[in-house]
Amino acid sequence: MKIICVGRNYAQHTKELNNELPKEPVLFLKPESAILLKRLPFFYPDFSKDVHYEAELVVKINRVGKHIDAKFAHKYYNELTVGIDFTARDLQSQLKGKGLPWEKAKAFDGSAALGKWVDKSEIKNPNNMKFELMVNGISKQIGESAQMLFSIDTLISEISKYFTLKIGDLIFTGTPAGVGPVSKSDQLTAYLENRKLLDLKIK
Ligand code: ZN
């Protein structure tokens, strides 16, 4: 399986990192080894001094597809959660500055944390879901899928032009404004429609 991540999918976050608004989705991949195993804490990597949280809606692909039409895209996922796209921001800035690929900053072991999966049928409207990240009990990020520049269906369609989607593939759909650094001993909790799905310690 693979993890496809979307960058710059919320206007406010794109501005907070001084990036241009994209005309088509910005995509990058994480390998399967990036998944943070269940019940493990996130161990702060020694190659960075500025690891950031990015809370994101994540969808799990349940059918194989290529060149998927956006109007059928909703049939290609059944489960959703909130995840954290951990990013070594210092490393990413260096790599971006040199025009180099940023995988070391984005795709390292443990950089993809996942909450509990929720069945799509339990969500009123996937195009208008609210999610929230708290750090040590303080609200840091609030996102709504309605604010995405590219909706989940559009993302599935666009991604499948380049990468065949397979069962179990995950799409991290981008982060809203409010990203920031984590420190050892922080407790991250994430909610989808007020349901707590993720509870994670930084070590
Ligand atoms: Zn991200």
Short mmCIF file of C-alpha atoms and ligand atoms in Angstrom, two decimals:
data_model
loop_
_atom_site.label_atom_id
_atom_site.label_comp_id
_atom_site.label_asym_id
_atom_site.label_seq_id
_atom_site.Cartn_x
_atom_site.Cartn_y
_atom_site.Cartn_z
CA MET A 1 0.00 0.00 0.00
CA LYS A 2 0.97 3.61 -0.35
CA ILE A 3 0.12 6.89 1.28
CA ILE A 4 -0.66 9.83 -0.98
CA CYS A 5 -0.48 13.23 0.71
CA VAL A 6 -1.87 16.52 -0.48
CA GLY A 7 -0.09 19.80 0.15
CA ARG A 8 -1.61 23.30 0.14
CA ASN A 9 -5.25 22.21 0.17
CA TYR A 10 -6.46 24.96 2.53
CA ALA A 11 -6.00 28.60 1.53
CA GLN A 12 -5.13 29.89 5.02
CA HIS A 13 -2.45 27.27 5.67
CA THR A 14 -0.94 27.87 2.22
CA LYS A 15 -0.60 31.55 3.12
CA GLU A 16 0.90 30.84 6.56
CA LEU A 17 3.78 29.02 4.82
CA ASN A 18 4.05 31.79 2.17
CA ASN A 19 3.20 29.45 -0.68
CA GLU A 20 1.15 30.19 -3.81
CA LEU A 21 -2.36 28.75 -4.14
CA PRO A 22 -2.09 25.70 -6.43
CA LYS A 23 -4.08 25.29 -9.67
CA GLU A 24 -3.99 21.53 -9.29
CA PRO A 25 -3.32 19.42 -6.17
CA VAL A 26 0.24 19.28 -4.82
CA LEU A 27 0.96 15.58 -4.20
CA PHE A 28 3.69 13.61 -2.48
CA LEU A 29 4.00 10.06 -1.18
CA LYS A 30 4.94 8.37 2.05
CA PRO A 31 5.92 4.69 2.16
CA GLU A 32 4.09 2.10 4.25
CA SER A 33 6.94 2.22 6.79
CA ALA A 34 5.89 5.80 7.65
CA ILE A 35 2.80 4.55 9.49
CA LEU A 36 3.06 5.02 13.23
CA LEU A 37 2.08 1.68 14.71
CA LYS A 38 -0.98 1.66 16.93
CA ARG A 39 -0.50 2.43 20.60
CA LEU A 40 3.10 3.56 20.09
CA PRO A 41 4.11 7.11 21.00
CA PHE A 42 5.72 9.36 18.40
CA PHE A 43 9.47 9.31 19.05
CA TYR A 44 11.03 12.67 18.26
CA PRO A 45 13.62 11.98 15.52
CA ASP A 46 17.20 13.09 16.15
CA PHE A 47 17.65 14.58 12.66
CA SER A 48 15.27 17.49 13.34
CA LYS A 49 14.84 20.24 15.88
CA ASP A 50 11.54 21.50 14.48
CA VAL A 51 9.00 18.70 13.97
CA HIS A 52 5.51 20.07 13.24
CA TYR A 53 2.07 18.48 13.55
CA GLU A 54 -0.28 18.73 10.58
CA ALA A 55 -3.75 17.36 11.37
CA GLU A 56 -5.53 16.07 8.28
CA LEU A 57 -8.62 14.16 7.20
CA VAL A 58 -7.56 10.74 5.90
CA VAL A 59 -9.56 8.47 3.61
CA LYS A 60 -8.93 4.77 3.02
CA ILE A 61 -9.37 3.50 -0.55
CA ASN A 62 -11.53 0.37 -0.83
CA ARG A 63 -11.52 -0.33 -4.61
CA VAL A 64 -8.90 -0.44 -7.33
CA GLY A 65 -9.17 2.48 -9.72
CA LYS A 66 -7.39 4.49 -12.40
CA HIS A 67 -8.74 7.62 -14.15
CA ILE A 68 -11.65 7.77 -11.72
CA ASP A 69 -14.33 10.28 -12.65
CA ALA A 70 -14.97 12.70 -9.76
CA LYS A 71 -18.67 11.88 -9.84
CA PHE A 72 -17.93 8.24 -9.01
CA ALA A 73 -15.08 8.95 -6.58
CA HIS A 74 -17.29 8.61 -3.49
CA LYS A 75 -17.56 4.87 -4.27
CA TYR A 76 -13.81 4.43 -3.76
CA TYR A 77 -13.68 5.02 -0.02
CA ASN A 78 -15.71 3.81 2.90
CA GLU A 79 -13.72 4.83 5.97
CA LEU A 80 -12.29 8.09 7.26
CA THR A 81 -10.22 9.28 10.14
CA VAL A 82 -8.02 12.13 11.31
CA GLY A 83 -4.28 11.64 11.00
CA ILE A 84 -1.12 13.59 11.65
CA ASP A 85 1.33 14.28 8.84
CA PHE A 86 4.44 14.84 10.99
CA THR A 87 6.88 17.12 9.19
CA ALA A 88 10.51 17.95 9.99
CA ARG A 89 10.00 21.60 9.04
CA ASP A 90 13.66 22.60 9.35
CA LEU A 91 14.73 19.80 7.01
CA GLN A 92 11.85 20.50 4.63
CA SER A 93 12.79 24.19 4.38
CA GLN A 94 16.42 23.30 3.62
CA LEU A 95 15.42 20.78 0.95
CA LYS A 96 12.80 23.07 -0.61
CA GLY A 97 15.36 25.90 -0.64
CA LYS A 98 17.73 23.75 -2.68
CA GLY A 99 14.95 22.49 -4.94
CA LEU A 100 15.48 18.92 -3.67
CA PRO A 101 12.82 16.26 -2.96
CA TRP A 102 11.49 16.57 0.59
CA GLU A 103 10.93 12.88 1.49
CA LYS A 104 13.46 12.92 4.34
CA ALA A 105 11.35 15.62 5.98
CA LYS A 106 7.95 14.05 5.33
CA ALA A 107 8.22 10.29 4.80
CA PHE A 108 10.33 9.13 7.74
CA ASP A 109 9.33 6.28 10.06
CA GLY A 110 6.36 7.22 12.23
CA SER A 111 5.52 10.35 10.24
CA ALA A 112 1.99 9.14 9.42
CA ALA A 113 -0.16 8.78 12.55
CA LEU A 114 -3.74 7.54 12.19
CA GLY A 115 -6.80 7.79 14.38
CA LYS A 116 -9.53 5.17 14.72
CA TRP A 117 -11.42 4.54 11.48
CA VAL A 118 -15.01 5.75 11.14
CA ASP A 119 -17.47 4.34 8.65
CA LYS A 120 -18.54 6.92 6.06
CA SER A 121 -22.18 6.04 6.72
CA GLU A 122 -21.78 7.50 10.23
CA ILE A 123 -20.84 10.90 8.79
CA LYS A 124 -23.70 13.13 7.70
CA ASN A 125 -21.87 14.80 4.84
CA PRO A 126 -18.22 14.00 4.01
CA ASN A 127 -18.07 17.28 2.07
CA ASN A 128 -18.86 19.20 5.24
CA MET A 129 -17.08 17.52 8.15
CA LYS A 130 -15.34 19.29 10.97
CA PHE A 131 -12.13 18.11 12.63
CA GLU A 132 -9.95 19.49 15.35
CA LEU A 133 -6.49 18.96 16.84
CA MET A 134 -5.68 19.73 20.44
CA VAL A 135 -2.19 19.83 21.93
CA ASN A 136 -2.15 19.38 25.72
CA GLY A 137 -5.87 20.15 25.76
CA ILE A 138 -5.55 23.43 23.84
CA SER A 139 -7.21 23.75 20.43
CA LYS A 140 -4.59 24.30 17.70
CA GLN A 141 -6.22 23.40 14.39
CA ILE A 142 -9.83 23.38 13.26
CA GLY A 143 -10.59 22.24 9.75
CA GLU A 144 -13.70 21.73 7.68
CA SER A 145 -13.73 19.61 4.57
CA ALA A 146 -15.93 22.29 2.96
CA GLN A 147 -12.91 24.65 3.06
CA MET A 148 -10.67 22.38 1.00
CA LEU A 149 -9.46 23.86 -2.28
CA PHE A 150 -9.88 20.37 -3.81
CA SER A 151 -12.66 18.19 -2.38
CA ILE A 152 -12.12 14.52 -1.48
CA ASP A 153 -13.84 13.45 -4.72
CA THR A 154 -11.71 15.80 -6.82
CA LEU A 155 -8.55 14.57 -5.07
CA ILE A 156 -9.40 10.91 -5.76
CA SER A 157 -10.01 11.76 -9.40
CA GLU A 158 -6.82 13.84 -9.79
CA ILE A 159 -4.59 11.37 -7.90
CA SER A 160 -5.86 8.44 -10.00
CA LYS A 161 -4.66 10.15 -13.20
CA TYR A 162 -1.09 9.56 -12.00
CA PHE A 163 -1.21 6.69 -9.51
CA THR A 164 -3.46 3.62 -9.67
CA LEU A 165 -5.37 3.55 -6.41
CA LYS A 166 -5.38 0.20 -4.67
CA ILE A 167 -7.31 -1.26 -1.76
CA GLY A 168 -5.86 0.01 1.52
CA ASP A 169 -4.12 3.05 0.05
CA LEU A 170 -4.49 6.15 2.23
CA ILE A 171 -4.98 9.76 1.20
CA PHE A 172 -3.93 12.51 3.62
CA THR A 173 -6.04 15.37 2.31
CA GLY A 174 -4.02 18.38 3.53
CA THR A 175 -3.87 20.47 6.67
CA PRO A 176 -5.73 23.64 7.67
CA ALA A 177 -4.03 26.66 9.25
CA GLY A 178 -2.49 26.45 12.70
CA VAL A 179 0.41 24.03 12.20
CA GLY A 180 3.12 24.25 14.81
CA PRO A 181 5.97 22.46 16.57
CA VAL A 182 5.66 19.50 18.93
CA SER A 183 7.82 18.94 22.00
CA LYS A 184 8.67 15.82 23.96
CA SER A 185 5.85 14.96 26.44
CA ASP A 186 3.14 16.76 24.39
CA GLN A 187 -0.21 14.98 24.17
CA LEU A 188 -2.01 15.25 20.84
CA THR A 189 -5.72 14.51 20.57
CA ALA A 190 -7.78 14.73 17.39
CA TYR A 191 -11.51 14.78 16.83
CA LEU A 192 -13.81 14.23 13.86
CA GLU A 193 -17.30 15.69 14.29
CA ASN A 194 -16.53 15.90 18.04
CA ARG A 195 -15.60 12.21 18.31
CA LYS A 196 -12.15 11.61 19.72
CA LEU A 197 -10.27 9.39 17.27
CA LEU A 198 -6.61 9.95 18.07
CA ASP A 199 -4.67 10.25 21.33
CA LEU A 200 -0.92 10.34 20.97
CA LYS A 201 2.09 11.11 23.15
CA ILE A 202 5.32 12.67 21.89
CA LYS A 203 8.42 11.04 23.42
ZN ZN B 1 0.37 17.66 5.29
#
